mmCIF file of C-alpha atoms in Angstrom:
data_model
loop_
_atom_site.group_PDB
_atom_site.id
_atom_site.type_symbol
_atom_site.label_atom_id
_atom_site.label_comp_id
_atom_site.label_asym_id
_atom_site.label_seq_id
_atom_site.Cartn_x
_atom_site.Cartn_y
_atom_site.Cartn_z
ATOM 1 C CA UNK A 1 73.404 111.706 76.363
ATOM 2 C CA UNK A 2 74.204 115.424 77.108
ATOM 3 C CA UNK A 3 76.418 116.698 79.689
ATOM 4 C CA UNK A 4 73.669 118.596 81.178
ATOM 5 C CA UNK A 5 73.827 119.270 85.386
ATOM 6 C CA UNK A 6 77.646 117.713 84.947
ATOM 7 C CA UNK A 7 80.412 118.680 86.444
ATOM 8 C CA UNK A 8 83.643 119.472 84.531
ATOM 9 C CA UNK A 9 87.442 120.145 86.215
ATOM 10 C CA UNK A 10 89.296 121.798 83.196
ATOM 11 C CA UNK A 11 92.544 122.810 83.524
ATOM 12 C CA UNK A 12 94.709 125.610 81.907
ATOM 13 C CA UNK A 13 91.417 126.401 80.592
ATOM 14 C CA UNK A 14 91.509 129.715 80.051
ATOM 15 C CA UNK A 15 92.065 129.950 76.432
ATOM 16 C CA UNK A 16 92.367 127.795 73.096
ATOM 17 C CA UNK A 17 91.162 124.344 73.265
ATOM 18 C CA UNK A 18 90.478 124.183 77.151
ATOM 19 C CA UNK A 19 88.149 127.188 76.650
ATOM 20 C CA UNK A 20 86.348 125.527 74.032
ATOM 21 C CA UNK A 21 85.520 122.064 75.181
ATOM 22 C CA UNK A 22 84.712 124.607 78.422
ATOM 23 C CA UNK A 23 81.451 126.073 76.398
ATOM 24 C CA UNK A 24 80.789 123.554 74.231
ATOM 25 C CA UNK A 25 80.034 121.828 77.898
ATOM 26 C CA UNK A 26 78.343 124.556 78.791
ATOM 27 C CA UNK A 27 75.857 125.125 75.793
ATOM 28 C CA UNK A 28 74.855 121.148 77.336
ATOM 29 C CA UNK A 29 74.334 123.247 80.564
ATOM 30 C CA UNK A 30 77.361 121.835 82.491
ATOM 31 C CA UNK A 31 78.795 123.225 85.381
ATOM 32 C CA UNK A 32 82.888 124.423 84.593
ATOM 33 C CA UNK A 33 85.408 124.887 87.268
ATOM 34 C CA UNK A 34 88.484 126.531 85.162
ATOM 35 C CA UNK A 35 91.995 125.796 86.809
ATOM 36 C CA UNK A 36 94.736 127.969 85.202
ATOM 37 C CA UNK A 37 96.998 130.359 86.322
ATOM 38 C CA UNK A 38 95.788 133.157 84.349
ATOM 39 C CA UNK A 39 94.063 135.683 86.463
ATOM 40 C CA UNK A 40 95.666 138.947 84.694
ATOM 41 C CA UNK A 41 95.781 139.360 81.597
ATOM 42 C CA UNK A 42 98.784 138.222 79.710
ATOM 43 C CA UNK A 43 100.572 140.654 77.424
ATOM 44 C CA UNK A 44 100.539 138.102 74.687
ATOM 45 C CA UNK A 45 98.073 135.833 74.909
ATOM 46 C CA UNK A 46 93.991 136.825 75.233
ATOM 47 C CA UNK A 47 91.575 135.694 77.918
ATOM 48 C CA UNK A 48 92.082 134.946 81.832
ATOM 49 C CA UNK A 49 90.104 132.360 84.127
ATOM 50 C CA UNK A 50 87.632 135.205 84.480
ATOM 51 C CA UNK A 51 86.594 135.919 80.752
ATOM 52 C CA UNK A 52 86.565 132.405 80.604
ATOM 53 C CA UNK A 53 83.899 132.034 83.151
ATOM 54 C CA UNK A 54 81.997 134.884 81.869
ATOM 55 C CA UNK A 55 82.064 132.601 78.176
ATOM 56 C CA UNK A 56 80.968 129.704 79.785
ATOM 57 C CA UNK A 57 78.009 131.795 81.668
ATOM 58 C CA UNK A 58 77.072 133.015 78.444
ATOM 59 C CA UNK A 59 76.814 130.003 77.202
ATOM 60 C CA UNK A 60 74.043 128.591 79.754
ATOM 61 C CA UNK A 61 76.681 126.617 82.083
ATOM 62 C CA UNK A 62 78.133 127.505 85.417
ATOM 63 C CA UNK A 63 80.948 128.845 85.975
ATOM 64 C CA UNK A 64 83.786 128.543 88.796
ATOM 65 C CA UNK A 65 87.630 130.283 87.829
ATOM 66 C CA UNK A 66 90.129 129.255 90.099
ATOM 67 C CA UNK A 67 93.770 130.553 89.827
ATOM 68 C CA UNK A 68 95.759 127.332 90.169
ATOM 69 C CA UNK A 69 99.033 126.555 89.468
ATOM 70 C CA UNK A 70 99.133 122.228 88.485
ATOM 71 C CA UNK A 71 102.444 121.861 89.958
ATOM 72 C CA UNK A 72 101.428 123.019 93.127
ATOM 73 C CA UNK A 73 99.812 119.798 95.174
ATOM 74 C CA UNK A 74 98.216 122.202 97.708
ATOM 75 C CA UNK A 75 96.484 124.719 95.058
ATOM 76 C CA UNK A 76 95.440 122.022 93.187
ATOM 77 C CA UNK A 77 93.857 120.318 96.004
ATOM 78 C CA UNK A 78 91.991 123.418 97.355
ATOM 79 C CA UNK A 79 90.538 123.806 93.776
ATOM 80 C CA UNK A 80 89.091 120.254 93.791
ATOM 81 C CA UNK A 81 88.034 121.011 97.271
ATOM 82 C CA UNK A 82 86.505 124.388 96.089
ATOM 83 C CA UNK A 83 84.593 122.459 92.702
ATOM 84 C CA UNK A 84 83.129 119.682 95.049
ATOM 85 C CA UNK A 85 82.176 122.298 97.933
ATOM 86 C CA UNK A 86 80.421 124.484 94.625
ATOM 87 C CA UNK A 87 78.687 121.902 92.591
ATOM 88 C CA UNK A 88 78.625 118.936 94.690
ATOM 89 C CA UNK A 89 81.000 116.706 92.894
ATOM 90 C CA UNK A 90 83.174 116.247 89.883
ATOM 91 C CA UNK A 91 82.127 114.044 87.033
ATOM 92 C CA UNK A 92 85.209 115.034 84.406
ATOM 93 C CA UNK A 93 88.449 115.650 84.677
ATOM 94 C CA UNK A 94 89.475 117.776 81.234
ATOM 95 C CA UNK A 95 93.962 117.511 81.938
ATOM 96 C CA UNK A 96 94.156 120.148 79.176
ATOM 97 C CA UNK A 97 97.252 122.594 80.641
ATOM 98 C CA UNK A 98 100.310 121.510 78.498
ATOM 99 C CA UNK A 99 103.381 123.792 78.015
ATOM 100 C CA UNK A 100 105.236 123.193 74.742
ATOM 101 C CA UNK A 101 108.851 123.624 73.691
ATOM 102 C CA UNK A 102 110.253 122.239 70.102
ATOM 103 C CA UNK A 103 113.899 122.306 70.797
ATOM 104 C CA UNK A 104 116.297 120.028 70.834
ATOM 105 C CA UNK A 105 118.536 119.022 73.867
ATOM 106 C CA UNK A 106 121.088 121.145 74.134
ATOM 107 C CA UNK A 107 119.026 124.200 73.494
ATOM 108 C CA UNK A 108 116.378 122.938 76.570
ATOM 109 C CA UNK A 109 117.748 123.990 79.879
ATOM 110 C CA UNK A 110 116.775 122.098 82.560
ATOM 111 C CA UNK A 111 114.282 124.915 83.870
ATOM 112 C CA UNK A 112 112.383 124.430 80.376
ATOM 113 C CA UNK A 113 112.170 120.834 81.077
ATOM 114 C CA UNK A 114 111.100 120.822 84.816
ATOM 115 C CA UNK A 115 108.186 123.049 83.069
ATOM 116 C CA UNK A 116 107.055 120.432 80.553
ATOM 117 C CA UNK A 117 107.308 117.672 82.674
ATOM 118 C CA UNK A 118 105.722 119.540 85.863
ATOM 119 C CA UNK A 119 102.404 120.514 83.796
ATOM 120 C CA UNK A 120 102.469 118.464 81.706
ATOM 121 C CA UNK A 121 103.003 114.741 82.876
ATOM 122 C CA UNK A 122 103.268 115.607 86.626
ATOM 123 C CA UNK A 123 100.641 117.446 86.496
ATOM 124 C CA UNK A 124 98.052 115.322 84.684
ATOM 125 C CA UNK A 125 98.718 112.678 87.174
ATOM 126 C CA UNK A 126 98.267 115.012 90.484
ATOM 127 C CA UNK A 127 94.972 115.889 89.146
ATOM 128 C CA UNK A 128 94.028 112.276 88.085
ATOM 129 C CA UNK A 129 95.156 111.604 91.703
ATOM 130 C CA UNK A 130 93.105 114.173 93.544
ATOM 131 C CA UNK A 131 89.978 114.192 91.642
ATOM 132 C CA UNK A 132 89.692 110.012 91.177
ATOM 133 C CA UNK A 133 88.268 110.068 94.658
ATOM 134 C CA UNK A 134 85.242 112.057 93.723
ATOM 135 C CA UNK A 135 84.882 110.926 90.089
ATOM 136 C CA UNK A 136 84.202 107.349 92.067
ATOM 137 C CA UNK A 137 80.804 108.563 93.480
ATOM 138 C CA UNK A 138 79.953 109.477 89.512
ATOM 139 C CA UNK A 139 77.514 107.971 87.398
ATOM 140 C CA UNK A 140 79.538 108.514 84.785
ATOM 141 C CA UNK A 141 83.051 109.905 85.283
ATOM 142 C CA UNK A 142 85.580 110.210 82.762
ATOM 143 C CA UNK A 143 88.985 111.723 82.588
ATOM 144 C CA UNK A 144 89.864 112.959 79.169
ATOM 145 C CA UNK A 145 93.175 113.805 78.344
ATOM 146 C CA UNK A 146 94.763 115.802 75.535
ATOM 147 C CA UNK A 147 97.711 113.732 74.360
ATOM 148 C CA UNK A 148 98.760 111.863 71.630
ATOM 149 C CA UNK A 149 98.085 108.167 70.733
ATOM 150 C CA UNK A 150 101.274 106.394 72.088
ATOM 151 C CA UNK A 151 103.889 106.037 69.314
ATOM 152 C CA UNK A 152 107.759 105.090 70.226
ATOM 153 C CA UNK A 153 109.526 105.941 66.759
ATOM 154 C CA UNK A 154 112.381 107.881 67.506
ATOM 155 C CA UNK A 155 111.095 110.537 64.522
ATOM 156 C CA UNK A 156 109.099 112.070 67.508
ATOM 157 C CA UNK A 157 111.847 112.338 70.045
ATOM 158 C CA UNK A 158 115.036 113.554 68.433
ATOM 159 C CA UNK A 159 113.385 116.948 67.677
ATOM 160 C CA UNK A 160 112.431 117.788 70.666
ATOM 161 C CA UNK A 161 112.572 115.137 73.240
ATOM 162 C CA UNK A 162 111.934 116.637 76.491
ATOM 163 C CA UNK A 163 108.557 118.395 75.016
ATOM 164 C CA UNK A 164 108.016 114.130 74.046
ATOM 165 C CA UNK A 165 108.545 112.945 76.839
ATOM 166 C CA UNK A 166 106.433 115.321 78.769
ATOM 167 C CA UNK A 167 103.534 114.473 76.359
ATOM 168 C CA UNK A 168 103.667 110.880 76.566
ATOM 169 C CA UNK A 169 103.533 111.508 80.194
ATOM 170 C CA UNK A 170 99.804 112.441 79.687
ATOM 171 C CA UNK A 171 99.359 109.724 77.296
ATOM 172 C CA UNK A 172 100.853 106.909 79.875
ATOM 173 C CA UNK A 173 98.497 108.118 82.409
ATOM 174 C CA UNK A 174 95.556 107.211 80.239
ATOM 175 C CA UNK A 175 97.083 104.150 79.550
ATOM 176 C CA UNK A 176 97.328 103.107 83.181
ATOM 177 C CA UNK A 177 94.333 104.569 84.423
ATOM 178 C CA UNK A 178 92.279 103.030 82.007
ATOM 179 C CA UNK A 179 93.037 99.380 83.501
ATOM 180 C CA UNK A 180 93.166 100.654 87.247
ATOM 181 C CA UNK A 181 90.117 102.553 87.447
ATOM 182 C CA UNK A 182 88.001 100.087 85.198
ATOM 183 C CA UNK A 183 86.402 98.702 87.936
ATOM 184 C CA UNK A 184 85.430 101.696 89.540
ATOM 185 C CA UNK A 185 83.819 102.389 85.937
ATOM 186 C CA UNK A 186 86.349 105.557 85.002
ATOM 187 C CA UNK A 187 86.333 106.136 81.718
ATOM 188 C CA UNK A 188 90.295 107.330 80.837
ATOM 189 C CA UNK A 189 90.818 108.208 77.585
ATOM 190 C CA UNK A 190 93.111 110.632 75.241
ATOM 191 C CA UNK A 191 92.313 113.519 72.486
ATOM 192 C CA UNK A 192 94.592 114.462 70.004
ATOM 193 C CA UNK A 193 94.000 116.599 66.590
ATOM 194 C CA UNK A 194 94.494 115.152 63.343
ATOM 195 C CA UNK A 195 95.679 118.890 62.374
ATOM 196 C CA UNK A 196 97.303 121.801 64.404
ATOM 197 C CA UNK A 197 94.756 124.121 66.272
ATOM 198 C CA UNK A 198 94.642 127.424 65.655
ATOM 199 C CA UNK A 199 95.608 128.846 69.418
ATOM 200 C CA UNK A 200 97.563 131.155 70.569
ATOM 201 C CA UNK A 201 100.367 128.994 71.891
ATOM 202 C CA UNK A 202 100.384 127.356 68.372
ATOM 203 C CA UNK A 203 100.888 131.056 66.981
ATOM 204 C CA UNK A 204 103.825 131.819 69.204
ATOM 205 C CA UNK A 205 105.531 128.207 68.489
ATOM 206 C CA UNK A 206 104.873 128.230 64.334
ATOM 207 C CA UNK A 207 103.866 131.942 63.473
ATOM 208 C CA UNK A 208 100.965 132.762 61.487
ATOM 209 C CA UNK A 209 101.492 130.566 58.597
ATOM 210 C CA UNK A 210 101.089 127.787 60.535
ATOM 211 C CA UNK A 211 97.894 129.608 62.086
ATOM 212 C CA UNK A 212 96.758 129.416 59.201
ATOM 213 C CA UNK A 213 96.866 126.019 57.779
ATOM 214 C CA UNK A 214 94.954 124.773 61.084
ATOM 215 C CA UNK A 215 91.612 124.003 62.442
ATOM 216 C CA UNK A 216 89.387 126.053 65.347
ATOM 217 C CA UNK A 217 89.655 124.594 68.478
ATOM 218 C CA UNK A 218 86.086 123.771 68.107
ATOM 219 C CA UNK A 219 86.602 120.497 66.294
ATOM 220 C CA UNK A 220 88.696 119.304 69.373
ATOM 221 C CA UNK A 221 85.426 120.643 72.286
ATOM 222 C CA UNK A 222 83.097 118.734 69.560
ATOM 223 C CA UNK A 223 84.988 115.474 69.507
ATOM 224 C CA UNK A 224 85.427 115.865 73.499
ATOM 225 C CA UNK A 225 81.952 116.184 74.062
ATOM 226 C CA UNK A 226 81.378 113.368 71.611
ATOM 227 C CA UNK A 227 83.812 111.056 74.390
ATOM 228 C CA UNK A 228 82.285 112.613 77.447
ATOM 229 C CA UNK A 229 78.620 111.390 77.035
ATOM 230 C CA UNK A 230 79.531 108.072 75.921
ATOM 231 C CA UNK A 231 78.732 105.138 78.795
ATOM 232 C CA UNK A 232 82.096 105.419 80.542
ATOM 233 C CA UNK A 233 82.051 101.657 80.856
ATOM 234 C CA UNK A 234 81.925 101.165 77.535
ATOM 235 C CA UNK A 235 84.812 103.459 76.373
ATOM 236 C CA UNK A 236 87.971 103.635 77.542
ATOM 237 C CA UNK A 237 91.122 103.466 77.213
ATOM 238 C CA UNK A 238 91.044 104.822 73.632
ATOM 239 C CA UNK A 239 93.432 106.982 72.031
ATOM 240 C CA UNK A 240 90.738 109.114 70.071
ATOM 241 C CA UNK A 241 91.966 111.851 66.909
ATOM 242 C CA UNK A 242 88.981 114.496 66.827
ATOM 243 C CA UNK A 243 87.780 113.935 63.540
ATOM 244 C CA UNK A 244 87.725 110.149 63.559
ATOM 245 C CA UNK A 245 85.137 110.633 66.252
ATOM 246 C CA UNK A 246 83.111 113.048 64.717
ATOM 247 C CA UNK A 247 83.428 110.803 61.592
ATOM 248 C CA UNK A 248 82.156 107.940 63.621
ATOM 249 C CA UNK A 249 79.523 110.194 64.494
ATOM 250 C CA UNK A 250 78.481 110.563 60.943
ATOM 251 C CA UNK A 251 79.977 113.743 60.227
ATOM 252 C CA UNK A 252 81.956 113.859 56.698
ATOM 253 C CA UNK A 253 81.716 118.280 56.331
ATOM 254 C CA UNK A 254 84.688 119.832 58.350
ATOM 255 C CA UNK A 255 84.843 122.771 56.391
ATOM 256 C CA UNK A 256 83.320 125.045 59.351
ATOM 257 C CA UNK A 257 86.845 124.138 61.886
ATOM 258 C CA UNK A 258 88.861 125.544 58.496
ATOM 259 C CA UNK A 259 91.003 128.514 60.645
ATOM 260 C CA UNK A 260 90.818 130.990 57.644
ATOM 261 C CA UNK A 261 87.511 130.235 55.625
ATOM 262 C CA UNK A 262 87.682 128.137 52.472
ATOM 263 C CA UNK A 263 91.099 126.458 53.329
ATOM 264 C CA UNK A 264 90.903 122.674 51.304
ATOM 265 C CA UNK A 265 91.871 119.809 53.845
ATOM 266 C CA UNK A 266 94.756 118.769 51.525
ATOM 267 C CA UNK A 267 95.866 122.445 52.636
ATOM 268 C CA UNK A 268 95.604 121.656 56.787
ATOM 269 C CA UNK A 269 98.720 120.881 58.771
ATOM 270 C CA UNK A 270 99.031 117.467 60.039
ATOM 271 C CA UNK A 271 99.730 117.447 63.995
ATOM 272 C CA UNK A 272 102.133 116.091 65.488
ATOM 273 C CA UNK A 273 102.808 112.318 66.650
ATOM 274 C CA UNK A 274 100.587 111.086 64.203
ATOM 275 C CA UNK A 275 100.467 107.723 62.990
ATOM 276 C CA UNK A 276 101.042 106.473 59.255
ATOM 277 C CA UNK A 277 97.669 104.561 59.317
ATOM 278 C CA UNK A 278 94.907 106.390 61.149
ATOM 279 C CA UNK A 279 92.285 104.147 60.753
ATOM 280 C CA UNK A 280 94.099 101.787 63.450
ATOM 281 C CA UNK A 281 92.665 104.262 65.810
ATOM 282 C CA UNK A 282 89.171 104.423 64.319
#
């Protein structure tokens, strides 16, 4: 299966891993709607919904950039409005905006926090809320979401435990939506990397060195599209890590996602919220 004449709702994709599961779709000849904020450019980090849509065009999909704010129940409902009015419906639902903050509690104000959780759990679930009624009249909808596999040790919280609990947010929506929309076959499911992407939000959190023990945000549009064109009756509710699926694909060369050429796996930085034993997700 391909995700060719399909119609994707990705949001914050106007950059890193949003933008790349955006044209990998698009190579498939997928139509894109792109709901991010970014409509100027921003003095540190590249692209805007409109270079994004000009990728995906040149990529053989279609393109519609929407300037949308996720908090905002209104914007987000005229850009599902806008998507179903373009391409006649919406098939996936990509919750890829996240905002990320690795500090601890008393150096997270409360404005930092209403950010996290607004995007990033508050938001996944307004979109999930607004677009389920149109991913119903689907042949096959999914809504992929790019959180980790749900893991409770308290080694992931006391760093940074508002940034956790934001991102668990995204991960307990797949977890519920998995068993509520199952009988409207909607496929909900989550994405994580095994090793940090190379993006420019990862770049302004670790600095280059961190850059540059990571992966292209290819491996993670590869894995996605992997998920995507998978019977969504058949899969859900899995917590996926991007190369297990490629692995289970029958892929074993990963060298090409290496951020700076040649870099060994042993080199790679593991991401975050990880389990000990991977292959329980397998």
């Amino acid at each position: 299966m391909s995700l060719k004449g399909k119609t994707l709702f990705i949001t914050g994709g106007s950059r890193g891993i949003g933008l790349a599961i955006a044209v990998r779709a698009a190579r498939d000849g997928a139509n894109v709607a792109i709901a991010a904020k970014t409509a100027e450019p921003h003095p540190k980090l590249p692209g805007t919904i409109y270079t994004a849509a000009e990728d995906i065009e040149n990529a053989g999909g279609k393109a519609l950039p929407i300037v949308c704010d996720i908090r905002d129940e209104a914007q987000v409902q005229a850009a599902v409005d806008k998507t179903v009015e373009t391409f006649g419906g919406i098939d996936v639902l990509v919750n890829n905006a996240s905002a990320i903050s690795l500090t601890g509690t008393l150096a997270t104000d409360m404005k930092r926090y209403d950010l996290m959780n607004g995007i990033n759990a508050r938001g996944t679930y307004l979109c999930g809320r607004l677009c389920i009624p149109h991913l119903k009249k689907s042949s096959n909808p999914h809504i992929l979401t790019l959180s980790p596999p749900l893991d409770f040790r308290p080694r992931w919280f006391a760093p940074h435990v508002a940034y956790s609990i934001a991102k668990y947010g995204m991960s307990l929506c797949t977890l519920g939506w998995a068993e509520e929309l199952k009988r409207d076959g909607i496929a909900a499911n989550s994405l994580w990397p095994r090793t940090t992407i190379a993006t420019a939000a990862i770049t302004m959190v670790g600095g280059d060195a961190i850059t540059k023990m990571s992966r292209t945000p290819e491996i993670m549009a590869d894995a996605a599209q992997v998920i995507l064109s998978k019977p969504s009756r058949e899969f859900t509710g899995r917590y996926c890590i991007d190369e297990l699926v490629l692995r289970a694909e029958g892929q074993t060369d990963f060298s090409a996602y290496a951020a700076v050429p040649g870099t060994p796996d042993s080199a790679l930085a593991p991401d975050l919220f990880l389990p000990d034993d991977l292959s329980a997700l397998a």
